[in-house]
Amino acid sequence: MSLRLKFVTTGSMIGVALIGLTATPFSSAQEKASGKPDRTAAPAAKEAPAKAGADDAKPAGGEGGGGSRRGGDRGGAKGDGPEKKDKTAYDYELPGSDGKGVPLSSFKGKTLLIVNLARNSSYNSQLAGLQKLSEQYKDKGLVVIGVPSNEFGAAEPGTDAEIQKAYKVDGKVTFPVMAKSTLTGEMELPFYQFLTTGKSAPEAGPVHWNYTKFIVDKAGKAIVRLDSDVAPDSPEMLSTLDQILDGTYKPKKAGGEGGGGGGAAGGGGGGEPPM
C-alpha cells in the first residue's frame, strides 16, 4: 500500500492533499529491494523433492542391474573356488620324527613313492631296494617317503627315536622317514584317507599290510598302488616308475587292471607270511 501526496501552497501555508491511494504488491517491492526470494514462491519448491525422488529412482535401477551382474560374477567365482577344487597330495602333511608336520607341498613337482614301513616285517628285506630306488631315480625327480606303522602284525614297535635309529643309523636310509603313524580306522592319517579314498585314488580300499606302496605324480595325484609283494627292484615297479617319470604312464581305469591290483591288495589283508 502506498500513498500519493500532493503539496499545495496557499499563501504562507503549505497544504498537503491526499490525491488517492494506489495498491501495489509490497512484498514484490520488498523482494526487489532486499534481493531475498518471495515467500509466495514456496509452493513451487514443493515439487523439488518429487524430482529428486524420480532422479534417485534411476540410479537405483542401474545399481540393481550392476548388483545382479556382480552377484553372477561372485557366483561364478565361488563355483570355481577352492571349496570345489579337487584336493591333491600337496594339501596334506605327514608327521615328522621331530614332532612337526611335514607339508607335502614341500615336494611339489616331484614324484612320490609312499611306503608304510615295519622293521620286523618279513617285507623289511625291501628296505635296501627302496634305498637303491631313491638313489637311482633321485635325479629324475623321485622322492621315497617311509611311513612307519605298528598296525599290521605289530611289526613296528618302539618309540620314534628307536625307529629313526633303526632306519637312519642301522639301515643307513637317506630318504625321509616319518613318525610312527596310524593308517586305518578312526585315527587314520588324513593323507592316507586321500591315498585310499580320494578322487584319483586307485581302487583297493584301506591299507591291508606292511610295505604297501603308493605313487603320487608331479601333479599331486595318487595314480598307482602296488601291493606288499611288489619288490622295489621288480620289473613291475621299474617299468611303472619309468613310464611315470617320462610322462607316458596312463592310469588304469576302475574295474580294469587297477581293480585286479586292488584285489591283490585285498588278498594281502589276510595276514603276512610267517616270519
PDB file of C-alpha atoms in Angstrom:
ATOM      1  CA  MET A   1       0.000   0.000   0.000  1.00  0.00           C
ATOM      2  CA  SER A   2       1.429   3.406  -0.914  1.00  0.00           C
ATOM      3  CA  LEU A   3       0.139   6.983  -0.590  1.00  0.00           C
ATOM      4  CA  ARG A   4       0.306   9.638  -3.241  1.00  0.00           C
ATOM      5  CA  LEU A   5       0.731  13.062  -1.723  1.00  0.00           C
ATOM      6  CA  LYS A   6       0.407  16.440  -3.397  1.00  0.00           C
ATOM      7  CA  PHE A   7       1.833  19.523  -1.860  1.00  0.00           C
ATOM      8  CA  VAL A   8      -0.326  22.669  -2.361  1.00  0.00           C
ATOM      9  CA  THR A   9       0.996  26.064  -1.489  1.00  0.00           C
ATOM     10  CA  THR A  10      -1.564  28.627  -0.394  1.00  0.00           C
ATOM     11  CA  GLY A  11      -0.073  31.884   0.744  1.00  0.00           C
ATOM     12  CA  SER A  12       2.251  31.061   3.567  1.00  0.00           C
ATOM     13  CA  MET A  13       0.549  27.833   4.287  1.00  0.00           C
ATOM     14  CA  ILE A  14       1.701  24.630   2.812  1.00  0.00           C
ATOM     15  CA  GLY A  15      -1.095  22.159   2.414  1.00  0.00           C
ATOM     16  CA  VAL A  16      -0.950  18.526   1.843  1.00  0.00           C
ATOM     17  CA  ALA A  17      -3.670  16.958  -0.174  1.00  0.00           C
ATOM     18  CA  LEU A  18      -4.347  13.307  -0.373  1.00  0.00           C
ATOM     19  CA  ILE A  19      -4.741  12.574  -4.031  1.00  0.00           C
ATOM     20  CA  GLY A  20      -5.551   8.894  -3.758  1.00  0.00           C
ATOM     21  CA  LEU A  21      -4.466   5.517  -2.729  1.00  0.00           C
ATOM     22  CA  THR A  22      -2.932   3.031  -5.052  1.00  0.00           C
ATOM     23  CA  ALA A  23      -2.296  -0.593  -4.010  1.00  0.00           C
ATOM     24  CA  THR A  24       0.977  -2.121  -5.146  1.00  0.00           C
ATOM     25  CA  PRO A  25       2.458  -5.501  -4.146  1.00  0.00           C
ATOM     26  CA  PHE A  26       4.551  -4.580  -1.154  1.00  0.00           C
ATOM     27  CA  SER A  27       6.158  -7.949  -0.911  1.00  0.00           C
ATOM     28  CA  SER A  28       7.362  -7.809  -4.517  1.00  0.00           C
ATOM     29  CA  ALA A  29       8.801  -4.391  -3.974  1.00  0.00           C
ATOM     30  CA  GLN A  30      10.447  -5.581  -0.792  1.00  0.00           C
ATOM     31  CA  GLU A  31      11.885  -8.616  -2.621  1.00  0.00           C
ATOM     32  CA  LYS A  32      13.388  -6.397  -5.303  1.00  0.00           C
ATOM     33  CA  ALA A  33      14.813  -4.098  -2.690  1.00  0.00           C
ATOM     34  CA  SER A  34      16.252  -6.831  -0.467  1.00  0.00           C
ATOM     35  CA  GLY A  35      17.184  -9.461  -3.059  1.00  0.00           C
ATOM     36  CA  LYS A  36      15.503 -12.166  -0.942  1.00  0.00           C
ATOM     37  CA  PRO A  37      13.139 -14.710  -2.521  1.00  0.00           C
ATOM     38  CA  ASP A  38       9.442 -14.159  -2.325  1.00  0.00           C
ATOM     39  CA  ARG A  39       7.767 -16.486   0.118  1.00  0.00           C
ATOM     40  CA  THR A  40       4.830 -16.751  -2.203  1.00  0.00           C
ATOM     41  CA  ALA A  41       7.041 -18.941  -4.444  1.00  0.00           C
ATOM     42  CA  ALA A  42       7.292 -21.635  -1.740  1.00  0.00           C
ATOM     43  CA  PRO A  43       4.626 -23.907  -3.271  1.00  0.00           C
ATOM     44  CA  ALA A  44       6.785 -24.320  -6.385  1.00  0.00           C
ATOM     45  CA  ALA A  45       9.640 -25.525  -4.218  1.00  0.00           C
ATOM     46  CA  LYS A  46       7.494 -28.424  -3.049  1.00  0.00           C
ATOM     47  CA  GLU A  47       7.972 -30.070  -6.442  1.00  0.00           C
ATOM     48  CA  ALA A  48      11.736 -30.366  -5.888  1.00  0.00           C
ATOM     49  CA  PRO A  49      11.598 -33.434  -3.641  1.00  0.00           C
ATOM     50  CA  ALA A  50       9.421 -35.207  -6.177  1.00  0.00           C
ATOM     51  CA  LYS A  51      12.000 -34.571  -8.929  1.00  0.00           C
ATOM     52  CA  ALA A  52      14.781 -35.637  -6.648  1.00  0.00           C
ATOM     53  CA  GLY A  53      12.928 -38.836  -5.887  1.00  0.00           C
ATOM     54  CA  ALA A  54      12.452 -39.538  -9.568  1.00  0.00           C
ATOM     55  CA  ASP A  55      16.133 -38.941 -10.235  1.00  0.00           C
ATOM     56  CA  ASP A  56      17.097 -41.187  -7.340  1.00  0.00           C
ATOM     57  CA  ALA A  57      14.969 -43.965  -8.752  1.00  0.00           C
ATOM     58  CA  LYS A  58      17.015 -44.160 -11.966  1.00  0.00           C
ATOM     59  CA  PRO A  59      20.423 -44.791 -10.344  1.00  0.00           C
ATOM     60  CA  ALA A  60      18.791 -47.315  -8.027  1.00  0.00           C
ATOM     61  CA  GLY A  61      17.620 -49.251 -11.037  1.00  0.00           C
ATOM     62  CA  GLY A  62      21.055 -49.047 -12.625  1.00  0.00           C
ATOM     63  CA  GLU A  63      22.723 -50.158  -9.379  1.00  0.00           C
ATOM     64  CA  GLY A  64      20.337 -53.057  -9.191  1.00  0.00           C
ATOM     65  CA  GLY A  65      21.370 -54.214 -12.644  1.00  0.00           C
ATOM     66  CA  GLY A  66      25.029 -53.868 -11.756  1.00  0.00           C
ATOM     67  CA  GLY A  67      24.448 -55.669  -8.479  1.00  0.00           C
ATOM     68  CA  SER A  68      22.875 -58.548 -10.333  1.00  0.00           C
ATOM     69  CA  ARG A  69      25.898 -58.904 -12.606  1.00  0.00           C
ATOM     70  CA  ARG A  70      28.283 -58.725  -9.695  1.00  0.00           C
ATOM     71  CA  GLY A  71      26.277 -61.380  -7.916  1.00  0.00           C
ATOM     72  CA  GLY A  72      26.627 -63.581 -11.001  1.00  0.00           C
ATOM     73  CA  ASP A  73      30.371 -62.999 -11.027  1.00  0.00           C
ATOM     74  CA  ARG A  74      30.631 -63.890  -7.372  1.00  0.00           C
ATOM     75  CA  GLY A  75      28.580 -66.975  -8.003  1.00  0.00           C
ATOM     76  CA  GLY A  76      30.887 -67.967 -10.826  1.00  0.00           C
ATOM     77  CA  ALA A  77      33.969 -67.285  -8.736  1.00  0.00           C
ATOM     78  CA  LYS A  78      32.508 -69.265  -5.885  1.00  0.00           C
ATOM     79  CA  GLY A  79      31.863 -72.177  -8.154  1.00  0.00           C
ATOM     80  CA  ASP A  80      35.480 -72.102  -9.288  1.00  0.00           C
ATOM     81  CA  GLY A  81      36.817 -71.517  -5.769  1.00  0.00           C
ATOM     82  CA  PRO A  82      38.999 -73.741  -3.613  1.00  0.00           C
ATOM     83  CA  GLU A  83      35.999 -75.384  -1.934  1.00  0.00           C
ATOM     84  CA  LYS A  84      35.215 -77.240  -5.187  1.00  0.00           C
ATOM     85  CA  LYS A  85      38.767 -77.829  -6.291  1.00  0.00           C
ATOM     86  CA  ASP A  86      39.915 -81.439  -6.152  1.00  0.00           C
ATOM     87  CA  LYS A  87      42.419 -81.983  -3.367  1.00  0.00           C
ATOM     88  CA  THR A  88      45.925 -83.155  -4.145  1.00  0.00           C
ATOM     89  CA  ALA A  89      48.717 -84.597  -2.029  1.00  0.00           C
ATOM     90  CA  TYR A  90      50.009 -81.046  -1.630  1.00  0.00           C
ATOM     91  CA  ASP A  91      47.026 -80.200   0.582  1.00  0.00           C
ATOM     92  CA  TYR A  92      48.253 -82.620   3.269  1.00  0.00           C
ATOM     93  CA  GLU A  93      51.152 -83.161   5.606  1.00  0.00           C
ATOM     94  CA  LEU A  94      52.803 -86.077   7.366  1.00  0.00           C
ATOM     95  CA  PRO A  95      54.005 -86.143  10.977  1.00  0.00           C
ATOM     96  CA  GLY A  96      57.754 -85.638  11.122  1.00  0.00           C
ATOM     97  CA  SER A  97      60.011 -87.525  13.508  1.00  0.00           C
ATOM     98  CA  ASP A  98      60.700 -84.247  15.317  1.00  0.00           C
ATOM     99  CA  GLY A  99      57.017 -83.816  16.159  1.00  0.00           C
ATOM    100  CA  LYS A 100      56.444 -81.174  13.489  1.00  0.00           C
ATOM    101  CA  GLY A 101      54.250 -81.572  10.446  1.00  0.00           C
ATOM    102  CA  VAL A 102      55.987 -82.069   7.100  1.00  0.00           C
ATOM    103  CA  PRO A 103      53.883 -80.379   4.382  1.00  0.00           C
ATOM    104  CA  LEU A 104      53.834 -82.440   1.230  1.00  0.00           C
ATOM    105  CA  SER A 105      53.765 -79.200  -0.722  1.00  0.00           C
ATOM    106  CA  SER A 106      57.496 -79.049   0.023  1.00  0.00           C
ATOM    107  CA  PHE A 107      57.836 -81.894  -2.512  1.00  0.00           C
ATOM    108  CA  LYS A 108      55.784 -80.132  -5.166  1.00  0.00           C
ATOM    109  CA  GLY A 109      56.837 -81.077  -8.667  1.00  0.00           C
ATOM    110  CA  LYS A 110      58.346 -84.378  -7.509  1.00  0.00           C
ATOM    111  CA  THR A 111      57.094 -87.935  -7.976  1.00  0.00           C
ATOM    112  CA  LEU A 112      56.477 -89.516  -4.565  1.00  0.00           C
ATOM    113  CA  LEU A 113      56.771 -93.175  -3.618  1.00  0.00           C
ATOM    114  CA  ILE A 114      54.986 -93.632  -0.266  1.00  0.00           C
ATOM    115  CA  VAL A 115      55.656 -96.869   1.645  1.00  0.00           C
ATOM    116  CA  ASN A 116      54.426 -97.919   5.095  1.00  0.00           C
ATOM    117  CA  LEU A 117      57.481 -99.397   6.814  1.00  0.00           C
ATOM    118  CA  ALA A 118      57.756-102.032   9.555  1.00  0.00           C
ATOM    119  CA  ARG A 119      61.224-103.207  10.508  1.00  0.00           C
ATOM    120  CA  ASN A 120      60.075-106.550  11.989  1.00  0.00           C
ATOM    121  CA  SER A 121      58.069-107.431   8.892  1.00  0.00           C
ATOM    122  CA  SER A 122      59.283-110.119   6.501  1.00  0.00           C
ATOM    123  CA  TYR A 123      58.912-107.460   3.795  1.00  0.00           C
ATOM    124  CA  ASN A 124      61.552-105.356   5.508  1.00  0.00           C
ATOM    125  CA  SER A 125      64.046-107.018   3.157  1.00  0.00           C
ATOM    126  CA  GLN A 126      62.721-104.492   0.609  1.00  0.00           C
ATOM    127  CA  LEU A 127      64.293-101.615   2.540  1.00  0.00           C
ATOM    128  CA  ALA A 128      67.604-101.881   0.684  1.00  0.00           C
ATOM    129  CA  GLY A 129      65.711-101.891  -2.627  1.00  0.00           C
ATOM    130  CA  LEU A 130      63.850 -98.712  -1.639  1.00  0.00           C
ATOM    131  CA  GLN A 131      67.153 -97.036  -0.796  1.00  0.00           C
ATOM    132  CA  LYS A 132      68.539 -98.074  -4.188  1.00  0.00           C
ATOM    133  CA  LEU A 133      65.452 -96.692  -5.960  1.00  0.00           C
ATOM    134  CA  SER A 134      65.859 -93.420  -4.091  1.00  0.00           C
ATOM    135  CA  GLU A 135      69.456 -93.104  -5.284  1.00  0.00           C
ATOM    136  CA  GLN A 136      68.806 -94.346  -8.820  1.00  0.00           C
ATOM    137  CA  TYR A 137      65.820 -92.092  -9.571  1.00  0.00           C
ATOM    138  CA  LYS A 138      66.638 -89.083  -7.428  1.00  0.00           C
ATOM    139  CA  ASP A 139      67.902 -87.029 -10.373  1.00  0.00           C
ATOM    140  CA  LYS A 140      64.710 -87.860 -12.271  1.00  0.00           C
ATOM    141  CA  GLY A 141      62.578 -86.344  -9.518  1.00  0.00           C
ATOM    142  CA  LEU A 142      61.632 -89.359  -7.387  1.00  0.00           C
ATOM    143  CA  VAL A 143      61.332 -88.984  -3.611  1.00  0.00           C
ATOM    144  CA  VAL A 144      60.813 -92.100  -1.482  1.00  0.00           C
ATOM    145  CA  ILE A 145      58.984 -91.445   1.817  1.00  0.00           C
ATOM    146  CA  GLY A 146      58.732 -94.047   4.567  1.00  0.00           C
ATOM    147  CA  VAL A 147      55.786 -94.027   6.978  1.00  0.00           C
ATOM    148  CA  PRO A 148      56.348 -96.460   9.895  1.00  0.00           C
ATOM    149  CA  SER A 149      53.270 -98.145  11.315  1.00  0.00           C
ATOM    150  CA  ASN A 150      52.746-100.765  14.020  1.00  0.00           C
ATOM    151  CA  GLU A 151      49.238-101.698  12.887  1.00  0.00           C
ATOM    152  CA  PHE A 152      49.977-104.810  10.887  1.00  0.00           C
ATOM    153  CA  GLY A 153      51.425-107.704  12.844  1.00  0.00           C
ATOM    154  CA  ALA A 154      52.773-105.295  15.475  1.00  0.00           C
ATOM    155  CA  ALA A 155      55.903-105.181  13.330  1.00  0.00           C
ATOM    156  CA  GLU A 156      56.975-101.611  14.178  1.00  0.00           C
ATOM    157  CA  PRO A 157      57.233-101.389  17.994  1.00  0.00           C
ATOM    158  CA  GLY A 158      59.186 -98.848  19.998  1.00  0.00           C
ATOM    159  CA  THR A 159      59.476 -95.091  20.198  1.00  0.00           C
ATOM    160  CA  ASP A 160      60.049 -92.720  17.310  1.00  0.00           C
ATOM    161  CA  ALA A 161      63.639 -92.262  18.444  1.00  0.00           C
ATOM    162  CA  GLU A 162      64.213 -96.030  18.306  1.00  0.00           C
ATOM    163  CA  ILE A 163      62.541 -96.267  14.921  1.00  0.00           C
ATOM    164  CA  GLN A 164      64.618 -93.435  13.468  1.00  0.00           C
ATOM    165  CA  LYS A 165      67.811 -95.084  14.727  1.00  0.00           C
ATOM    166  CA  ALA A 166      66.822 -98.390  13.165  1.00  0.00           C
ATOM    167  CA  TYR A 167      66.314 -96.831   9.741  1.00  0.00           C
ATOM    168  CA  LYS A 168      68.678 -93.898   9.623  1.00  0.00           C
ATOM    169  CA  VAL A 169      71.658 -95.337  11.542  1.00  0.00           C
ATOM    170  CA  ASP A 170      71.385 -99.101  11.340  1.00  0.00           C
ATOM    171  CA  GLY A 171      69.628 -99.281   7.980  1.00  0.00           C
ATOM    172  CA  LYS A 172      71.556 -96.360   6.517  1.00  0.00           C
ATOM    173  CA  VAL A 173      68.427 -94.991   4.857  1.00  0.00           C
ATOM    174  CA  THR A 174      68.784 -91.496   3.374  1.00  0.00           C
ATOM    175  CA  PHE A 175      65.186 -90.918   2.245  1.00  0.00           C
ATOM    176  CA  PRO A 176      62.690 -89.259   4.665  1.00  0.00           C
ATOM    177  CA  VAL A 177      61.223 -91.492   7.373  1.00  0.00           C
ATOM    178  CA  MET A 178      58.250 -90.010   9.196  1.00  0.00           C
ATOM    179  CA  ALA A 179      56.954 -90.545  12.732  1.00  0.00           C
ATOM    180  CA  LYS A 180      55.075 -93.752  13.548  1.00  0.00           C
ATOM    181  CA  SER A 181      51.518 -93.314  12.317  1.00  0.00           C
ATOM    182  CA  THR A 182      48.058 -94.857  12.220  1.00  0.00           C
ATOM    183  CA  LEU A 183      46.951 -95.630   8.677  1.00  0.00           C
ATOM    184  CA  THR A 184      43.458 -97.079   9.174  1.00  0.00           C
ATOM    185  CA  GLY A 185      40.385 -96.597  11.343  1.00  0.00           C
ATOM    186  CA  GLU A 186      39.250 -93.514  13.231  1.00  0.00           C
ATOM    187  CA  MET A 187      42.804 -92.241  13.784  1.00  0.00           C
ATOM    188  CA  GLU A 188      43.838 -92.701  10.164  1.00  0.00           C
ATOM    189  CA  LEU A 189      46.128 -90.012   8.803  1.00  0.00           C
ATOM    190  CA  PRO A 190      44.159 -87.644   6.526  1.00  0.00           C
ATOM    191  CA  PHE A 191      46.800 -88.154   3.852  1.00  0.00           C
ATOM    192  CA  TYR A 192      46.140 -91.892   3.864  1.00  0.00           C
ATOM    193  CA  GLN A 193      42.434 -91.195   3.518  1.00  0.00           C
ATOM    194  CA  PHE A 194      43.363 -89.252   0.397  1.00  0.00           C
ATOM    195  CA  LEU A 195      45.528 -92.126  -0.882  1.00  0.00           C
ATOM    196  CA  THR A 196      42.811 -94.738  -0.357  1.00  0.00           C
ATOM    197  CA  THR A 197      39.545 -92.872  -0.938  1.00  0.00           C
ATOM    198  CA  GLY A 198      40.430 -89.679  -2.826  1.00  0.00           C
ATOM    199  CA  LYS A 199      39.046 -88.932  -6.280  1.00  0.00           C
ATOM    200  CA  SER A 200      42.226 -90.097  -8.021  1.00  0.00           C
ATOM    201  CA  ALA A 201      42.917 -92.951  -5.589  1.00  0.00           C
ATOM    202  CA  PRO A 202      43.477 -96.418  -7.088  1.00  0.00           C
ATOM    203  CA  GLU A 203      40.910 -98.999  -6.022  1.00  0.00           C
ATOM    204  CA  ALA A 204      41.598-101.421  -3.151  1.00  0.00           C
ATOM    205  CA  GLY A 205      40.329 -99.644  -0.037  1.00  0.00           C
ATOM    206  CA  PRO A 206      42.284 -99.198   3.192  1.00  0.00           C
ATOM    207  CA  VAL A 207      45.870-100.357   3.547  1.00  0.00           C
ATOM    208  CA  HIS A 208      45.946-104.054   4.497  1.00  0.00           C
ATOM    209  CA  TRP A 209      49.574-104.776   5.263  1.00  0.00           C
ATOM    210  CA  ASN A 210      53.129-103.503   5.593  1.00  0.00           C
ATOM    211  CA  TYR A 211      55.060-102.211   2.591  1.00  0.00           C
ATOM    212  CA  THR A 212      52.013-101.207   0.572  1.00  0.00           C
ATOM    213  CA  LYS A 213      53.239 -98.679  -1.989  1.00  0.00           C
ATOM    214  CA  PHE A 214      51.570 -95.596  -3.452  1.00  0.00           C
ATOM    215  CA  ILE A 215      52.957 -93.453  -6.247  1.00  0.00           C
ATOM    216  CA  VAL A 216      51.898 -89.799  -6.412  1.00  0.00           C
ATOM    217  CA  ASP A 217      52.628 -87.970  -9.669  1.00  0.00           C
ATOM    218  CA  LYS A 218      54.032 -84.470 -10.111  1.00  0.00           C
ATOM    219  CA  ALA A 219      50.529 -83.009 -10.102  1.00  0.00           C
ATOM    220  CA  GLY A 220      49.894 -84.428  -6.620  1.00  0.00           C
ATOM    221  CA  LYS A 221      47.526 -87.188  -7.730  1.00  0.00           C
ATOM    222  CA  ALA A 222      47.704 -90.735  -6.354  1.00  0.00           C
ATOM    223  CA  ILE A 223      47.834 -92.785  -9.538  1.00  0.00           C
ATOM    224  CA  VAL A 224      49.403 -96.146  -8.609  1.00  0.00           C
ATOM    225  CA  ARG A 225      49.035 -98.608  -5.756  1.00  0.00           C
ATOM    226  CA  LEU A 226      51.335-101.625  -5.518  1.00  0.00           C
ATOM    227  CA  ASP A 227      50.947-104.442  -3.030  1.00  0.00           C
ATOM    228  CA  SER A 228      53.452-105.618  -0.440  1.00  0.00           C
ATOM    229  CA  ASP A 229      54.856-108.359  -2.653  1.00  0.00           C
ATOM    230  CA  VAL A 230      55.816-105.970  -5.456  1.00  0.00           C
ATOM    231  CA  ALA A 231      59.520-105.524  -4.710  1.00  0.00           C
ATOM    232  CA  PRO A 232      61.274-102.200  -5.410  1.00  0.00           C
ATOM    233  CA  ASP A 233      63.553-103.864  -7.986  1.00  0.00           C
ATOM    234  CA  SER A 234      60.776-105.861  -9.684  1.00  0.00           C
ATOM    235  CA  PRO A 235      60.051-105.334 -13.407  1.00  0.00           C
ATOM    236  CA  GLU A 236      56.569-104.077 -12.500  1.00  0.00           C
ATOM    237  CA  MET A 237      57.924-101.391 -10.192  1.00  0.00           C
ATOM    238  CA  LEU A 238      60.726-100.280 -12.516  1.00  0.00           C
ATOM    239  CA  SER A 239      58.501-100.209 -15.611  1.00  0.00           C
ATOM    240  CA  THR A 240      55.808 -98.231 -13.793  1.00  0.00           C
ATOM    241  CA  LEU A 241      58.293 -95.685 -12.462  1.00  0.00           C
ATOM    242  CA  ASP A 242      59.944 -95.253 -15.849  1.00  0.00           C
ATOM    243  CA  GLN A 243      56.604 -94.566 -17.525  1.00  0.00           C
ATOM    244  CA  ILE A 244      55.502 -92.115 -14.858  1.00  0.00           C
ATOM    245  CA  LEU A 245      58.765 -90.206 -14.890  1.00  0.00           C
ATOM    246  CA  ASP A 246      58.891 -89.906 -18.695  1.00  0.00           C
ATOM    247  CA  GLY A 247      55.208 -88.937 -18.880  1.00  0.00           C
ATOM    248  CA  THR A 248      53.902 -91.929 -20.796  1.00  0.00           C
ATOM    249  CA  TYR A 249      52.077 -93.693 -17.965  1.00  0.00           C
ATOM    250  CA  LYS A 250      48.295 -93.970 -18.257  1.00  0.00           C
ATOM    251  CA  PRO A 251      46.390 -94.667 -15.013  1.00  0.00           C
ATOM    252  CA  LYS A 252      44.408 -97.879 -15.124  1.00  0.00           C
ATOM    253  CA  LYS A 253      40.665 -97.448 -15.274  1.00  0.00           C
ATOM    254  CA  ALA A 254      38.441 -98.567 -12.410  1.00  0.00           C
ATOM    255  CA  GLY A 255      37.346-102.153 -12.909  1.00  0.00           C
ATOM    256  CA  GLY A 256      40.279-102.833 -15.226  1.00  0.00           C
ATOM    257  CA  GLU A 257      43.744-103.943 -14.271  1.00  0.00           C
ATOM    258  CA  GLY A 258      43.688-101.422 -11.448  1.00  0.00           C
ATOM    259  CA  GLY A 259      40.764-103.278  -9.967  1.00  0.00           C
ATOM    260  CA  GLY A 260      42.743-106.503 -10.147  1.00  0.00           C
ATOM    261  CA  GLY A 261      45.574-104.837  -8.288  1.00  0.00           C
ATOM    262  CA  GLY A 262      43.085-103.815  -5.641  1.00  0.00           C
ATOM    263  CA  GLY A 263      42.047-107.461  -5.294  1.00  0.00           C
ATOM    264  CA  ALA A 264      45.633-108.475  -4.758  1.00  0.00           C
ATOM    265  CA  ALA A 265      45.971-105.846  -2.091  1.00  0.00           C
ATOM    266  CA  GLY A 266      42.783-107.087  -0.519  1.00  0.00           C
ATOM    267  CA  GLY A 267      44.160-110.613  -0.521  1.00  0.00           C
ATOM    268  CA  GLY A 268      47.206-109.361   1.347  1.00  0.00           C
ATOM    269  CA  GLY A 269      44.928-108.378   4.226  1.00  0.00           C
ATOM    270  CA  GLY A 270      44.502-111.992   5.252  1.00  0.00           C
ATOM    271  CA  GLY A 271      47.826-111.979   7.064  1.00  0.00           C
ATOM    272  CA  GLU A 272      51.509-111.636   6.454  1.00  0.00           C
ATOM    273  CA  PRO A 273      53.568-114.709   5.542  1.00  0.00           C
ATOM    274  CA  PRO A 274      55.257-116.364   8.524  1.00  0.00           C
ATOM    275  CA  MET A 275      58.334-114.512   9.686  1.00  0.00           C
TER     276      MET A 275
END
